[in-house]
mmCIF file of C-alpha atoms in Angstrom:
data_model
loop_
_atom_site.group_PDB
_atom_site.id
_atom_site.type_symbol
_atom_site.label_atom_id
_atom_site.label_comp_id
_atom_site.label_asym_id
_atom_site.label_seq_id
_atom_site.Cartn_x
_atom_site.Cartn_y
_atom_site.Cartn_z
ATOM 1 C CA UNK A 1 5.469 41.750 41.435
ATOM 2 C CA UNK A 2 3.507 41.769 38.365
ATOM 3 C CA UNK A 3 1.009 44.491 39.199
ATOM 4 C CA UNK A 4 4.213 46.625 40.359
ATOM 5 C CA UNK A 5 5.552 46.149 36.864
ATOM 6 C CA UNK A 6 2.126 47.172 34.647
ATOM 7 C CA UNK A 7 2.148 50.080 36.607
ATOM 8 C CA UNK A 8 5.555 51.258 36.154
ATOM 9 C CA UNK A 9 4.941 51.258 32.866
ATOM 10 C CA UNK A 10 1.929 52.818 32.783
ATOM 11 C CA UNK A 11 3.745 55.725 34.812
ATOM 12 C CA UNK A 12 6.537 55.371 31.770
ATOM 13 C CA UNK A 13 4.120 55.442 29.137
ATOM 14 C CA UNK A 14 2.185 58.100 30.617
ATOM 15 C CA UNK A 15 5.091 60.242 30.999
ATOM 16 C CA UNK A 16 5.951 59.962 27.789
ATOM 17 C CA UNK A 17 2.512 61.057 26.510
ATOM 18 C CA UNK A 18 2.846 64.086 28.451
ATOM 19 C CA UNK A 19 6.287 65.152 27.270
ATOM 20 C CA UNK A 20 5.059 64.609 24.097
ATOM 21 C CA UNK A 21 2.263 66.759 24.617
ATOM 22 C CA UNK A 22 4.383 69.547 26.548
ATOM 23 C CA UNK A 23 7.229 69.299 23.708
ATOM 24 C CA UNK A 24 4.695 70.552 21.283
ATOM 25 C CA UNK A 25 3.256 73.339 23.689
ATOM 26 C CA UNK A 26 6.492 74.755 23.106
ATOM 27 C CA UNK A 27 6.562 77.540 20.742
ATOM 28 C CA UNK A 28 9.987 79.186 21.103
ATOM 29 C CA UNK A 29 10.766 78.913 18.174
ATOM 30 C CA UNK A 30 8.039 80.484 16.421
ATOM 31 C CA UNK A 31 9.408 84.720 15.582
ATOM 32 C CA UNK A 32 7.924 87.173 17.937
ATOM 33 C CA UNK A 33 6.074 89.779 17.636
ATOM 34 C CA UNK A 34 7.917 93.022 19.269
ATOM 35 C CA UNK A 35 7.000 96.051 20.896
ATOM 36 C CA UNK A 36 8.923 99.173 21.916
ATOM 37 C CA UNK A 37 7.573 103.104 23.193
ATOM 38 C CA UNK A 38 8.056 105.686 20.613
ATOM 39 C CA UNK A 39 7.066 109.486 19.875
ATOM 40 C CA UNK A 40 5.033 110.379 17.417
ATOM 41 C CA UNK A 41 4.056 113.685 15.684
ATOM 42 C CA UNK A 42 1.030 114.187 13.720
ATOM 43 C CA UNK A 43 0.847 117.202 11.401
ATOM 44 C CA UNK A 44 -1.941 119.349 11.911
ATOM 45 C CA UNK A 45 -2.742 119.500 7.771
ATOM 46 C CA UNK A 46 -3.541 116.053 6.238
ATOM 47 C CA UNK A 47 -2.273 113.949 3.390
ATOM 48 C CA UNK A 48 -3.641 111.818 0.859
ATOM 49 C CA UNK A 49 -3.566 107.802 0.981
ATOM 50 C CA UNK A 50 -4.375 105.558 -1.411
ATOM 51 C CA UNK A 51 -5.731 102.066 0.254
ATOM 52 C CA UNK A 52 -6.582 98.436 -0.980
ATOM 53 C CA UNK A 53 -8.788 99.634 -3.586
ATOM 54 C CA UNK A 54 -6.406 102.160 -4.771
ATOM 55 C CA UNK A 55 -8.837 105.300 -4.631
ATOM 56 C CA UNK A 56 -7.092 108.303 -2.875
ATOM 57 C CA UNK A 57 -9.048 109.807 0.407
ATOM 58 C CA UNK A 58 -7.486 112.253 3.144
ATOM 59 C CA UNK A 59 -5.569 110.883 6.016
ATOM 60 C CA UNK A 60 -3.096 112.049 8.488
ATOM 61 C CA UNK A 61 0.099 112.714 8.626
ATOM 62 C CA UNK A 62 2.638 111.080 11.136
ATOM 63 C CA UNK A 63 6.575 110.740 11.558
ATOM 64 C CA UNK A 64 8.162 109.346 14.120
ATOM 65 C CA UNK A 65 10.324 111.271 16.376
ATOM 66 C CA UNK A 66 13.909 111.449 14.543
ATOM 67 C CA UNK A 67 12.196 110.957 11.252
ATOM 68 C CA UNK A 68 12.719 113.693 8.289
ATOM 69 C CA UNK A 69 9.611 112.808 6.473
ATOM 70 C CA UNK A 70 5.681 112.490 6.700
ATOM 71 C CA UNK A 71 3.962 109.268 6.366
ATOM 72 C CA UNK A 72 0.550 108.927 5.456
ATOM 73 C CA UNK A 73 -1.925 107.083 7.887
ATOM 74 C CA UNK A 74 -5.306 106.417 8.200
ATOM 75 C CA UNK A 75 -7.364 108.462 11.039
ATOM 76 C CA UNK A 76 -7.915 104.885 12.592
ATOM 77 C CA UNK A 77 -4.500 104.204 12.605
ATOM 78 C CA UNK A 78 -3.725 105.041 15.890
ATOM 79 C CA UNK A 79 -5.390 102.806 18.394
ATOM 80 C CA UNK A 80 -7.353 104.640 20.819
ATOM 81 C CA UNK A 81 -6.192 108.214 19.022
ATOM 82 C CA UNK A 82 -8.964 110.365 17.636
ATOM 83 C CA UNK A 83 -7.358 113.416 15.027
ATOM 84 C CA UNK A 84 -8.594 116.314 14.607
ATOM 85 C CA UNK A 85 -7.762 118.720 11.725
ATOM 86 C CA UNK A 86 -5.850 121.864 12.508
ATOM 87 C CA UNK A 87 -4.493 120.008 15.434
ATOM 88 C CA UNK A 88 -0.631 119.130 15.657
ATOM 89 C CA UNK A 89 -0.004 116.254 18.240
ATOM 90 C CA UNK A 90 3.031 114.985 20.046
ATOM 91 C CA UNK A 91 1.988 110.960 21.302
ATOM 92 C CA UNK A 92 3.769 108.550 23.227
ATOM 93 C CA UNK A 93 2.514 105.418 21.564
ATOM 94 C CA UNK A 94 3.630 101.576 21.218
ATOM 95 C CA UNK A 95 4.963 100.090 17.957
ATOM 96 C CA UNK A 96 4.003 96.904 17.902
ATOM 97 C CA UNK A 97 6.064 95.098 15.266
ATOM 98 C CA UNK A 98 4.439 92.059 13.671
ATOM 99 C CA UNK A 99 6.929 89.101 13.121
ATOM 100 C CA UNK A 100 4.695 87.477 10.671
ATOM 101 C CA UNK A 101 2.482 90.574 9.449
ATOM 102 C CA UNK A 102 -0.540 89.582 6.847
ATOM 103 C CA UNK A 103 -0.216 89.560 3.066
ATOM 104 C CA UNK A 104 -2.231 92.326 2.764
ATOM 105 C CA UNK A 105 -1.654 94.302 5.951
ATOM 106 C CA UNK A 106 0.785 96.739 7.987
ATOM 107 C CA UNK A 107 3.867 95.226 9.364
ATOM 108 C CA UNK A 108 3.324 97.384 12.489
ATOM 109 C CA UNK A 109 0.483 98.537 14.366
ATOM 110 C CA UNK A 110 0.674 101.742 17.059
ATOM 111 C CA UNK A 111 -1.704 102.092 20.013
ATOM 112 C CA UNK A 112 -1.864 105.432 22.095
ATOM 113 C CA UNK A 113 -0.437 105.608 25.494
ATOM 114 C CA UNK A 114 -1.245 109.398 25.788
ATOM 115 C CA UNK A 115 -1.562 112.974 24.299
ATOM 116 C CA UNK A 116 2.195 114.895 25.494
ATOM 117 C CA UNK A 117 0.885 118.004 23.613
ATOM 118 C CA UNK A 118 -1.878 119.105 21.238
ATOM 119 C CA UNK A 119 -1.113 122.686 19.580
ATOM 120 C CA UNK A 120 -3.802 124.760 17.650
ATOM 121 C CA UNK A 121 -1.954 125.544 14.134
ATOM 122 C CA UNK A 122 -3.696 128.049 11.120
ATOM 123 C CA UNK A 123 -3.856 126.826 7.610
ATOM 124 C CA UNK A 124 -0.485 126.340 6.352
#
């Protein structure tokens, strides 16, 4: 009778170790990071950005779809996008939207899903 006893509760104690353990697996409550599709245009004439160190260099430009105005980006700023001057693009691309974006960083990040169109356009 005694043996059944210690091991009940080692089963309880052990149990309880391992909710513990699970409980603080659990990471609901931590904010998300979210992604949705959107369409991009890139202007086939560039822009100007000024970066971390504050010194302007050329970039592109890029709005998304519905959007009045040009934003500038950095030609890396499009994951697995490679611009090319003189070029306007239409992309399909992912937004990913950080929920806790760095001090010193983008609060969104887009990554390519494909080229819809890529237009020749003369100096404008």
């Amino acid at each position: 009778m005694k043996k059944i006893k210690t091991r009940i509760g080692i089963l309880f104690i052990l149990l309880t170790v391992f909710t513990m353990f699970a409980s603080c697996l659990n990471d609901d409550d931590e904010p998300k990071d979210k992604q949705k599709t959107v369409t991009l245009y890139v202007s086939a004439t560039t822009g100007e950005c000024t970066g971390m160190t504050g010194t302007p260099h050329e970039c592109m430009l890029i709005k998304e779809k519905g959007e009045k105005t040009w934003d500038p980006c950095e030609f890396n700023g499009i994951e697995g996008f490679t611009y090319e001057k003189g070029y306007e693009y239409e992309l399909l691309a992912t937004k990913t939207i950080y929920a806790n974006p760095p001090a010193d960083g983008s609060s969104y990040d887009y990554t390519l899903i494909k080229v819809v169109s890529k237009m020749a356009k003369g100096n404008e």
